[in-house]
Amino acid sequence: MVDTLGLLLAVVVIAADVGDRAAAQVLLTQVTAAHHLPALVWTDGGYTGSLVEYCLAALALVLAVVKRSDDMRGFVVPPKRWLVERFFAHLMRSRRLVRDFERSIASAEAMVYWSMTMLMTRRVARPRPSRA
């Protein structure tokens, strides 16, 4: 889960036999416990159904599903999806995350946090343009 700047809020690595909606419940519960309560969470079309009701009832969280328009032809990135796609691009710059080398879930999550820590420290250390 990333914020509107594309910075990592939380990561949950799951086994392949766990559904995305079940993992999203764990992730959203983790985020609401660790951070200030987000007012709105954008998701793609795969997170519809009972997850929307769960978020509203259990977490007091509004889940807005960004759907692809039917009149779009070819490859078009849905609104707000570019935030997550940019995050994935930053992760793929870390050589260890290009392939799945990790043996444990905790190790895989730690590598994602490590990669984002490198990105955020580079942003902080980047020289700012002078205002003259």
PDB file of C-alpha atoms in Angstrom:
ATOM      1  CA  MET A   1       0.000   0.000   0.000  1.00  0.00           C
ATOM      2  CA  VAL A   2       1.382   3.375  -1.016  1.00  0.00           C
ATOM      3  CA  ASP A   3       0.309   6.924  -0.264  1.00  0.00           C
ATOM      4  CA  THR A   4      -0.471   9.597  -2.854  1.00  0.00           C
ATOM      5  CA  LEU A   5       3.247  10.386  -3.192  1.00  0.00           C
ATOM      6  CA  GLY A   6       3.966   6.751  -4.049  1.00  0.00           C
ATOM      7  CA  LEU A   7       5.762   6.083  -0.755  1.00  0.00           C
ATOM      8  CA  LEU A   8       5.301   2.786   1.003  1.00  0.00           C
ATOM      9  CA  LEU A   9       2.866   2.615   3.933  1.00  0.00           C
ATOM     10  CA  ALA A  10       2.799  -1.152   4.431  1.00  0.00           C
ATOM     11  CA  VAL A  11       3.548  -4.391   2.629  1.00  0.00           C
ATOM     12  CA  VAL A  12       2.107  -7.853   3.087  1.00  0.00           C
ATOM     13  CA  VAL A  13       3.627 -10.802   1.248  1.00  0.00           C
ATOM     14  CA  ILE A  14       1.267 -13.764   1.048  1.00  0.00           C
ATOM     15  CA  ALA A  15       1.293 -17.318  -0.209  1.00  0.00           C
ATOM     16  CA  ALA A  16       0.000 -17.909  -3.715  1.00  0.00           C
ATOM     17  CA  ASP A  17      -3.058 -19.822  -2.471  1.00  0.00           C
ATOM     18  CA  VAL A  18      -4.411 -16.845  -0.460  1.00  0.00           C
ATOM     19  CA  GLY A  19      -6.866 -14.599  -2.282  1.00  0.00           C
ATOM     20  CA  ASP A  20      -6.192 -10.922  -2.849  1.00  0.00           C
ATOM     21  CA  ARG A  21      -9.285  -9.818  -0.928  1.00  0.00           C
ATOM     22  CA  ALA A  22      -8.279 -11.818   2.156  1.00  0.00           C
ATOM     23  CA  ALA A  23      -4.784 -10.352   2.000  1.00  0.00           C
ATOM     24  CA  ALA A  24      -6.241  -6.868   1.549  1.00  0.00           C
ATOM     25  CA  GLN A  25      -8.193  -7.264   4.791  1.00  0.00           C
ATOM     26  CA  VAL A  26      -4.954  -8.062   6.624  1.00  0.00           C
ATOM     27  CA  LEU A  27      -3.116  -5.189   4.945  1.00  0.00           C
ATOM     28  CA  LEU A  28      -5.819  -2.602   5.593  1.00  0.00           C
ATOM     29  CA  THR A  29      -6.155  -3.681   9.225  1.00  0.00           C
ATOM     30  CA  GLN A  30      -2.381  -3.363   9.593  1.00  0.00           C
ATOM     31  CA  VAL A  31      -2.337   0.106   8.022  1.00  0.00           C
ATOM     32  CA  THR A  32      -5.204   1.485  10.100  1.00  0.00           C
ATOM     33  CA  ALA A  33      -3.512   0.243  13.281  1.00  0.00           C
ATOM     34  CA  ALA A  34      -0.060   1.616  12.430  1.00  0.00           C
ATOM     35  CA  HIS A  35      -0.848   4.925  10.710  1.00  0.00           C
ATOM     36  CA  HIS A  36      -3.339   7.687  11.015  1.00  0.00           C
ATOM     37  CA  LEU A  37      -6.671   6.552   9.693  1.00  0.00           C
ATOM     38  CA  PRO A  38      -6.725   7.057   5.937  1.00  0.00           C
ATOM     39  CA  ALA A  39      -9.928   8.674   4.751  1.00  0.00           C
ATOM     40  CA  LEU A  40     -10.000   7.079   1.314  1.00  0.00           C
ATOM     41  CA  VAL A  41      -8.302   4.080  -0.267  1.00  0.00           C
ATOM     42  CA  TRP A  42      -8.247   3.607  -4.036  1.00  0.00           C
ATOM     43  CA  THR A  43      -8.225   0.043  -5.343  1.00  0.00           C
ATOM     44  CA  ASP A  44      -8.585  -1.632  -8.697  1.00  0.00           C
ATOM     45  CA  GLY A  45     -11.527  -3.726  -9.851  1.00  0.00           C
ATOM     46  CA  GLY A  46     -10.266  -6.909  -8.193  1.00  0.00           C
ATOM     47  CA  TYR A  47     -11.134  -5.660  -4.727  1.00  0.00           C
ATOM     48  CA  THR A  48     -14.894  -5.272  -5.023  1.00  0.00           C
ATOM     49  CA  GLY A  49     -17.613  -7.149  -3.188  1.00  0.00           C
ATOM     50  CA  SER A  50     -17.420  -7.988   0.494  1.00  0.00           C
ATOM     51  CA  LEU A  51     -14.114  -6.149   0.994  1.00  0.00           C
ATOM     52  CA  VAL A  52     -15.844  -2.788   0.474  1.00  0.00           C
ATOM     53  CA  GLU A  53     -18.451  -3.599   3.136  1.00  0.00           C
ATOM     54  CA  TYR A  54     -15.780  -4.983   5.504  1.00  0.00           C
ATOM     55  CA  CYS A  55     -13.712  -1.806   5.258  1.00  0.00           C
ATOM     56  CA  LEU A  56     -16.695   0.419   5.908  1.00  0.00           C
ATOM     57  CA  ALA A  57     -18.095  -1.627   8.810  1.00  0.00           C
ATOM     58  CA  ALA A  58     -14.957  -2.870  10.595  1.00  0.00           C
ATOM     59  CA  LEU A  59     -12.376  -0.192   9.776  1.00  0.00           C
ATOM     60  CA  ALA A  60     -14.528   2.904   9.061  1.00  0.00           C
ATOM     61  CA  LEU A  61     -12.613   3.216   5.819  1.00  0.00           C
ATOM     62  CA  VAL A  62     -13.989   4.213   2.414  1.00  0.00           C
ATOM     63  CA  LEU A  63     -12.753   1.930  -0.354  1.00  0.00           C
ATOM     64  CA  ALA A  64     -13.124   3.537  -3.795  1.00  0.00           C
ATOM     65  CA  VAL A  65     -12.817   1.096  -6.681  1.00  0.00           C
ATOM     66  CA  VAL A  66     -11.217   2.663  -9.777  1.00  0.00           C
ATOM     67  CA  LYS A  67     -12.606   0.738 -12.724  1.00  0.00           C
ATOM     68  CA  ARG A  68     -11.440   0.665 -16.296  1.00  0.00           C
ATOM     69  CA  SER A  69     -13.790   2.392 -18.713  1.00  0.00           C
ATOM     70  CA  ASP A  70     -15.461   0.182 -21.330  1.00  0.00           C
ATOM     71  CA  ASP A  71     -14.718   2.606 -24.170  1.00  0.00           C
ATOM     72  CA  MET A  72     -10.923   2.450 -23.701  1.00  0.00           C
ATOM     73  CA  ARG A  73      -9.001   0.734 -26.488  1.00  0.00           C
ATOM     74  CA  GLY A  74      -5.473  -0.604 -26.112  1.00  0.00           C
ATOM     75  CA  PHE A  75      -3.263  -0.016 -23.106  1.00  0.00           C
ATOM     76  CA  VAL A  76      -4.513   2.825 -20.926  1.00  0.00           C
ATOM     77  CA  VAL A  77      -3.549   3.216 -17.269  1.00  0.00           C
ATOM     78  CA  PRO A  78      -6.678   3.851 -15.152  1.00  0.00           C
ATOM     79  CA  PRO A  79      -6.684   7.003 -12.996  1.00  0.00           C
ATOM     80  CA  LYS A  80      -4.572   6.749  -9.816  1.00  0.00           C
ATOM     81  CA  ARG A  81      -3.104   3.423 -10.981  1.00  0.00           C
ATOM     82  CA  TRP A  82       0.118   5.151 -12.056  1.00  0.00           C
ATOM     83  CA  LEU A  83       0.980   5.676  -8.361  1.00  0.00           C
ATOM     84  CA  VAL A  84       1.248   1.928  -7.815  1.00  0.00           C
ATOM     85  CA  GLU A  85       2.893   1.299 -11.182  1.00  0.00           C
ATOM     86  CA  ARG A  86       5.599   3.869 -10.349  1.00  0.00           C
ATOM     87  CA  PHE A  87       6.112   2.115  -6.989  1.00  0.00           C
ATOM     88  CA  PHE A  88       6.579  -1.235  -8.763  1.00  0.00           C
ATOM     89  CA  ALA A  89       9.086   0.403 -11.128  1.00  0.00           C
ATOM     90  CA  HIS A  90      11.124   1.629  -8.141  1.00  0.00           C
ATOM     91  CA  LEU A  91      11.076  -1.879  -6.675  1.00  0.00           C
ATOM     92  CA  MET A  92      12.339  -3.402  -9.915  1.00  0.00           C
ATOM     93  CA  ARG A  93      15.393  -1.123  -9.764  1.00  0.00           C
ATOM     94  CA  SER A  94      16.535  -3.218  -6.793  1.00  0.00           C
ATOM     95  CA  ARG A  95      18.248  -6.232  -8.335  1.00  0.00           C
ATOM     96  CA  ARG A  96      17.219  -8.607  -5.569  1.00  0.00           C
ATOM     97  CA  LEU A  97      13.520  -7.870  -6.096  1.00  0.00           C
ATOM     98  CA  VAL A  98      13.544  -8.525  -9.838  1.00  0.00           C
ATOM     99  CA  ARG A  99      13.363 -12.262  -9.175  1.00  0.00           C
ATOM    100  CA  ASP A 100      11.796 -14.116  -6.279  1.00  0.00           C
ATOM    101  CA  PHE A 101      14.883 -15.236  -4.337  1.00  0.00           C
ATOM    102  CA  GLU A 102      13.483 -15.060  -0.817  1.00  0.00           C
ATOM    103  CA  ARG A 103      12.781 -18.206   1.172  1.00  0.00           C
ATOM    104  CA  SER A 104      10.587 -16.623   3.842  1.00  0.00           C
ATOM    105  CA  ILE A 105       7.760 -14.116   3.850  1.00  0.00           C
ATOM    106  CA  ALA A 106       9.497 -11.952   6.458  1.00  0.00           C
ATOM    107  CA  SER A 107      12.621 -11.766   4.304  1.00  0.00           C
ATOM    108  CA  ALA A 108      10.609 -10.784   1.220  1.00  0.00           C
ATOM    109  CA  GLU A 109       8.808  -8.022   3.136  1.00  0.00           C
ATOM    110  CA  ALA A 110      12.112  -6.776   4.568  1.00  0.00           C
ATOM    111  CA  MET A 111      13.592  -6.492   1.077  1.00  0.00           C
ATOM    112  CA  VAL A 112      10.670  -4.316  -0.053  1.00  0.00           C
ATOM    113  CA  TYR A 113      11.117  -2.049   2.981  1.00  0.00           C
ATOM    114  CA  TRP A 114      14.878  -1.911   2.306  1.00  0.00           C
ATOM    115  CA  SER A 115      14.329  -0.919  -1.308  1.00  0.00           C
ATOM    116  CA  MET A 116      11.899   1.846  -0.381  1.00  0.00           C
ATOM    117  CA  THR A 117      14.232   3.094   2.363  1.00  0.00           C
ATOM    118  CA  MET A 118      16.917   3.572  -0.286  1.00  0.00           C
ATOM    119  CA  LEU A 119      14.485   5.514  -2.488  1.00  0.00           C
ATOM    120  CA  MET A 120      13.280   7.757   0.339  1.00  0.00           C
ATOM    121  CA  THR A 121      16.794   8.559   1.571  1.00  0.00           C
ATOM    122  CA  ARG A 122      17.814   9.501  -1.968  1.00  0.00           C
ATOM    123  CA  ARG A 123      14.845  11.865  -2.169  1.00  0.00           C
ATOM    124  CA  VAL A 124      15.776  13.501   1.146  1.00  0.00           C
ATOM    125  CA  ALA A 125      19.461  13.803   0.226  1.00  0.00           C
ATOM    126  CA  ARG A 126      18.789  15.178  -3.256  1.00  0.00           C
ATOM    127  CA  PRO A 127      19.978  18.774  -3.560  1.00  0.00           C
ATOM    128  CA  ARG A 128      17.150  21.250  -3.904  1.00  0.00           C
ATOM    129  CA  PRO A 129      17.196  23.879  -6.647  1.00  0.00           C
ATOM    130  CA  SER A 130      18.140  27.288  -5.301  1.00  0.00           C
ATOM    131  CA  ARG A 131      15.414  29.896  -5.102  1.00  0.00           C
ATOM    132  CA  ALA A 132      16.858  33.163  -6.265  1.00  0.00           C
TER     133      ALA A 132
END
